[in-house]
Amino acid sequence: MKSKKIKAIIFIIIITASLSFLFYNLSFQPDTRELRAVVKEVNDSEISGSGVQKFGRQLVQVEIKEGKFKGETFNASNHLIGNFAWDYRFSEGDEILVAISETESGEIRAVIALDIYRQGWILVLLALFIILLLLYARYIGLKALFSFIGSIIIIWKVLVPGLLNGLNPLLFTTFVLIILSALILFSIAGFTKKGLAAFFGTSLSLLITIILTIFFGNKLALDGMSAPYVGEMLAAGYFNLNVRDIFYAAVVIGASGAAMDIAMDMSTTIKELKEKRPDMEMKDLIKSGFNVGSDVIGTMTTTLLLAYAGGYLTLMMAFMTRTTTLRRIFNLRIIVSEILRTIVGSIGLVIVAPITTIFAAWLYSREFKLKDIKDKFLKN
């Protein structure tokens, strides 16, 4: 048994390292178009505007720190469009990312200063997360890391390209979320009764959440145009996208993570109860599970509210400065969109707890082992 666990750990380490290497090489490795540089001089003479909103061009002299231009100095342009989310004025000594455009003959056509180079500190933060996860959760933490990296790759390399290519947002997102749920839950719990109960509860809750999102989203006349960066996506030429259904898909994605958490909590609770008290009947397991679930849901619902409120804290502050009436606030499309996210997500949490509890109690009350079923299936 111990040797099997050691082999499993080695296998997960190899797969996790391979996925990490693949993702890093596909997404973070520098190329000749975007390179790290250091600002040597700045010139703000071509910047205009009043107050904090600035327009124009900041001229910066940069020294390239990597790639074939390493050590060379170029004059770069930093274009300011008056958009606080995209604009950044550089200072001498800043480490930044620049885009270098070349002609077919290899001559430099233009050098554009893009933004502050933050990738290094992102990797430090990620390393801190991995270290703490492994120190606390050990073997389970290793499996969680595998599912974490696998989920990032599936979202970035499968979900996002699929949506941009015009696949049906709700159907495709549902398919991807079911795959993700299986990856996350079975990698943590294994192909056990606990994992199966959590997966069943998550999947059924996901389908109910989709139905609620479509029904109330249509009733509230939400078209998805209030979602962040929709304008930029349309400006890039993706006019064929169903923005409303993409927004609905985003609502479901946001609710799925918390639903998986609750489903695993409830299936683990039933498993522990049955192991400590093998004589407990199904109705007793359900009753105890409901008692635990009510407390978990009580805090998780508020947690979901705080998560969404944190994302739109500055928006609420802006409303407060303008003394906007509550009637006006609760009829604004952007606010109603977030209300839909919060309430539908909370309903998903309320639904997933009893579904998972009942199914888990039924599974643990049956006299069969999933391993025997799997072996029988493979033989046939």
C-alpha positions in Angstrom: 0.0 0.0 0.0 2.9 2.3 0.9 4.7 1.6 -2.4 1.5 2.4 -4.3 1.2 5.8 -2.6 4.9 6.5 -3.4 4.3 5.6 -7.0 1.2 7.8 -7.1 3.1 10.8 -5.6 5.9 10.4 -8.1 3.4 10.1 -11.0 1.6 13.3 -9.8 4.9 15.2 -9.4 5.9 14.2 -13.0 2.6 15.2 -14.5 2.4 18.5 -12.5 5.9 19.4 -13.4 5.2 18.6 -17.1 2.0 20.7 -17.1 3.8 23.6 -15.4 6.6 23.5 -17.9 4.2 23.3 -20.8 2.1 26.2 -19.6 5.1 28.3 -18.9 6.7 27.7 -22.3 3.4 28.3 -24.1 2.4 31.5 -22.2 5.3 33.1 -20.4 8.5 32.6 -22.4 9.9 35.8 -24.0 9.9 36.1 -27.8 11.4 38.7 -30.2 8.2 40.8 -30.1 7.8 41.4 -26.4 10.9 41.8 -24.2 11.9 42.9 -20.7 13.6 46.3 -20.6 14.7 49.0 -18.1 13.8 52.7 -18.5 16.8 54.9 -18.7 15.2 58.3 -19.5 11.7 59.7 -19.8 10.3 62.7 -21.7 6.8 64.0 -20.9 6.8 66.9 -23.2 4.1 65.4 -25.6 1.7 64.6 -22.8 -1.4 66.9 -22.3 -4.6 66.8 -20.3 -6.1 68.2 -17.1 -6.2 66.7 -13.7 -5.3 63.0 -13.4 -6.5 62.2 -16.9 -3.6 62.4 -19.4 -3.4 62.0 -23.2 -0.6 61.9 -25.7 2.7 60.1 -25.8 5.4 59.6 -23.3 8.9 59.1 -24.8 11.1 56.7 -23.0 14.7 55.5 -23.6 15.0 51.8 -22.7 17.7 49.2 -22.4 16.7 45.7 -23.5 17.5 43.0 -20.9 16.8 39.7 -22.8 16.6 38.2 -26.3 18.7 39.1 -29.4 18.6 42.8 -28.6 20.0 42.3 -25.1 22.1 45.3 -24.0 20.9 47.6 -26.8 19.2 50.9 -26.2 16.1 52.1 -28.0 13.7 55.0 -27.9 10.2 53.8 -27.2 6.7 55.4 -27.2 4.2 55.0 -24.3 0.8 56.0 -25.7 -1.7 57.4 -23.1 -5.4 57.3 -24.1 -7.0 58.6 -20.9 -8.1 55.2 -19.7 -6.9 54.5 -16.1 -7.2 50.7 -16.6 -4.7 50.7 -19.4 -2.5 53.8 -19.0 0.7 53.9 -17.0 3.3 56.7 -16.9 6.8 55.3 -16.5 9.7 56.6 -14.4 13.4 56.2 -14.7 14.5 52.8 -13.4 11.2 51.0 -14.0 11.4 47.5 -15.4 8.9 47.3 -18.2 7.7 45.2 -21.1 8.3 46.6 -24.6 7.0 45.4 -28.0 9.5 45.6 -30.9 8.2 45.7 -34.5 10.7 44.7 -37.3 10.6 44.8 -41.0 11.2 41.7 -43.2 14.8 42.8 -43.6 15.3 43.0 -39.8 15.2 46.7 -39.4 13.4 48.2 -36.3 10.1 49.7 -37.3 8.8 50.8 -33.9 9.3 50.1 -30.2 6.3 50.5 -28.0 6.4 50.5 -24.2 3.6 48.3 -23.0 3.4 48.1 -19.2 5.4 47.5 -16.0 7.1 44.1 -16.0 5.3 42.1 -13.2 5.8 38.5 -14.2 8.7 38.0 -11.8 6.7 38.9 -8.7 3.7 36.9 -10.0 6.0 33.8 -10.0 7.2 34.6 -6.5 3.6 34.9 -5.3 2.8 31.6 -7.0 5.8 29.9 -5.4 4.7 31.1 -2.0 1.3 29.6 -2.6 2.7 26.3 -3.7 5.1 26.0 -0.7 2.3 26.8 1.8 -0.1 24.4 0.1 2.4 21.5 0.2 3.6 22.2 3.7 0.0 22.1 5.0 -1.8 19.6 2.8 1.2 17.5 1.7 0.0 14.6 -0.5 -3.5 16.2 -0.9 -1.8 19.5 -1.6 0.2 17.9 -4.3 -3.0 16.5 -5.9 -4.6 19.9 -5.5 -1.7 21.6 -7.2 -2.1 19.1 -10.1 -5.8 20.0 -10.5 -5.0 23.7 -10.1 -2.5 23.8 -12.9 -4.6 21.5 -15.1 -7.6 23.8 -14.6 -5.6 26.8 -15.7 -4.5 25.1 -18.8 -8.0 23.9 -19.7 -9.5 27.4 -19.1 -6.8 29.2 -21.1 -6.1 26.7 -23.9 -9.6 25.2 -24.3 -12.4 27.3 -22.9 -11.3 30.8 -23.9 -10.3 29.8 -27.5 -13.5 27.8 -27.9 -15.6 30.8 -26.9 -13.7 33.1 -29.2 -14.2 30.7 -32.1 -17.9 31.0 -31.7 -18.9 27.7 -30.0 -22.2 27.8 -28.1 -21.1 29.5 -24.9 -23.5 27.7 -22.5 -23.1 24.2 -24.0 -19.4 24.5 -24.4 -18.9 26.0 -20.9 -21.1 23.3 -19.3 -19.0 20.6 -21.0 -15.7 22.2 -19.9 -17.0 22.7 -16.3 -18.0 19.0 -16.1 -14.5 18.0 -17.2 -13.0 20.5 -14.7 -15.2 19.1 -11.9 -14.1 15.6 -12.7 -10.5 16.6 -12.8 -10.6 18.5 -9.5 -12.8 16.3 -7.5 -11.5 12.9 -8.6 -7.8 14.1 -8.3 -8.5 15.0 -4.7 -10.8 12.3 -3.6 -9.9 9.5 -6.1 -12.5 7.4 -7.8 -14.3 6.7 -4.5 -17.8 7.1 -3.1 -16.7 10.5 -1.7 -15.5 11.7 -5.1 -18.5 10.3 -6.9 -21.0 12.0 -4.5 -19.2 15.3 -4.8 -19.1 15.1 -8.6 -22.8 14.1 -8.8 -23.8 17.0 -6.5 -21.7 19.5 -8.4 -23.0 18.4 -11.8 -26.6 18.5 -10.9 -26.2 21.9 -9.2 -24.4 23.2 -12.3 -27.4 22.2 -14.5 -29.9 23.9 -12.2 -27.7 27.0 -12.0 -27.7 27.2 -15.8 -31.5 27.0 -16.0 -31.9 29.8 -13.3 -29.3 32.0 -15.0 -31.0 31.8 -18.4 -34.5 32.3 -17.0 -33.8 35.2 -14.7 -31.2 36.7 -17.0 -33.9 37.0 -19.8 -36.5 38.3 -17.3 -34.1 41.0 -16.1 -33.3 42.0 -19.8 -29.5 41.5 -19.3 -27.6 41.4 -22.6 -24.0 41.0 -21.2 -22.8 44.3 -22.5 -22.0 45.5 -18.9 -19.4 42.7 -18.5 -15.8 44.0 -18.2 -13.8 44.4 -21.5 -16.7 43.5 -23.8 -16.1 46.7 -25.7 -12.4 45.8 -26.3 -13.4 42.3 -27.5 -15.9 43.7 -30.0 -13.4 46.4 -31.1 -11.0 43.6 -31.9 -13.5 42.3 -34.5 -15.4 39.5 -32.7 -18.8 40.7 -33.7 -20.1 37.2 -34.1 -19.9 36.4 -30.4 -23.1 35.9 -28.4 -22.2 38.3 -25.6 -25.3 37.6 -23.6 -24.6 33.8 -23.4 -21.0 34.5 -22.7 -22.1 36.5 -19.7 -24.4 33.7 -18.6 -21.5 31.3 -18.9 -19.4 33.6 -16.7 -22.1 33.6 -14.0 -22.2 29.8 -14.0 -18.4 29.5 -13.9 -18.3 31.9 -10.9 -20.8 29.7 -9.1 -19.2 26.4 -9.9 -16.1 26.8 -7.8 -18.0 27.4 -4.6 -20.4 24.5 -5.4 -17.5 22.1 -5.8 -16.3 23.3 -2.4 -19.6 22.6 -0.7 -20.1 19.3 -2.5 -16.7 18.1 -1.3 -17.4 19.3 2.3 -20.7 17.4 2.4 -19.4 14.2 0.9 -16.4 14.2 3.3 -18.8 14.7 6.2 -20.9 11.7 5.3 -17.8 9.6 4.8 -16.4 10.5 8.2 -19.7 9.9 9.9 -20.1 6.5 8.3 -16.5 5.5 9.2 -16.9 6.6 12.8 -20.4 5.1 13.1 -20.8 2.2 10.7 -24.2 1.4 12.2 -25.7 4.8 11.1 -28.6 4.4 8.7 -29.2 6.5 5.7 -31.8 8.8 7.3 -29.4 9.5 10.2 -26.6 10.3 7.8 -28.8 12.7 6.0 -30.0 14.4 9.2 -26.4 14.9 10.4 -25.3 16.0 7.0 -28.1 18.6 6.8 -27.0 20.0 10.2 -23.5 20.4 9.0 -24.6 21.7 5.6 -26.8 24.5 7.1 -23.8 25.9 9.0 -21.5 25.7 6.0 -24.0 27.3 3.6 -24.7 30.1 6.2 -21.1 31.3 5.9 -20.4 30.4 2.3 -23.3 32.5 1.0 -21.9 35.6 2.8 -18.5 34.7 1.5 -19.8 34.7 -2.1 -21.4 38.1 -1.5 -18.1 39.5 -0.1 -16.2 38.1 -3.0 -18.4 39.9 -5.6 -18.6 43.1 -3.4 -14.9 43.3 -3.3 -14.6 43.2 -7.0 -17.0 46.2 -7.3 -16.0 48.2 -4.2 -14.8 51.2 -6.2 -18.1 51.2 -8.2 -20.1 51.3 -4.9 -17.9 54.1 -3.7 -18.6 56.0 -7.0 -22.3 55.7 -6.4 -22.0 57.0 -2.9 -20.1 60.1 -4.1 -22.9 60.9 -6.5 -25.7 60.2 -3.9 -27.4 57.9 -6.4 -30.8 56.6 -5.1 -31.3 53.0 -4.3 -34.1 52.7 -6.8 -31.7 53.9 -9.5 -28.9 51.6 -8.3 -31.1 48.5 -8.3 -32.3 49.1 -11.8 -28.8 49.7 -13.3 -27.8 46.9 -15.7 -24.3 46.6 -14.3 -25.6 46.3 -10.7 -28.4 43.9 -11.7 -25.8 41.7 -13.4 -23.8 41.4 -10.2 -27.0 40.7 -8.2 -27.8 37.9 -10.6 -24.3 36.5 -10.1 -24.6 36.6 -6.3 -28.1 35.3 -5.9 -27.8 32.5 -8.5 -24.5 31.5 -7.1 -26.0 31.4 -3.6 -29.0 29.3 -4.8 -26.5 26.9 -6.3 -24.8 26.6 -2.9 -28.1 26.0 -1.2 -29.0 23.3 -3.8 -25.7 21.5 -3.9 -25.6 20.7 -0.1 -28.7 18.6 0.2 -28.3 17.0 -3.2 -24.7 15.9 -2.3 -25.7 14.9 1.2 -28.6 12.7 0.1 -26.6 11.0 -2.7 -23.6 10.5 -0.5 -25.7 9.0 2.3 -27.3 6.6 -0.2 -23.9 5.6 -1.6 -22.4 4.9 1.9 -25.5 3.0 2.9 -25.2 0.6 0.0 -23.1 -2.6 0.3 -20.8 -2.4 -2.7 -17.4 -1.0 -3.6 -16.6 1.1 -6.6 -13.3 -0.9 -7.1 -15.3 -4.1 -7.6 -17.6 -2.4 -10.1 -14.6 -1.0 -12.0 -12.8 -4.3 -12.1 -16.0 -6.1 -13.3 -16.5 -3.5 -16.0 -12.9 -3.8 -17.2 -13.2 -7.6 -17.4 -16.2 -7.3 -19.6 
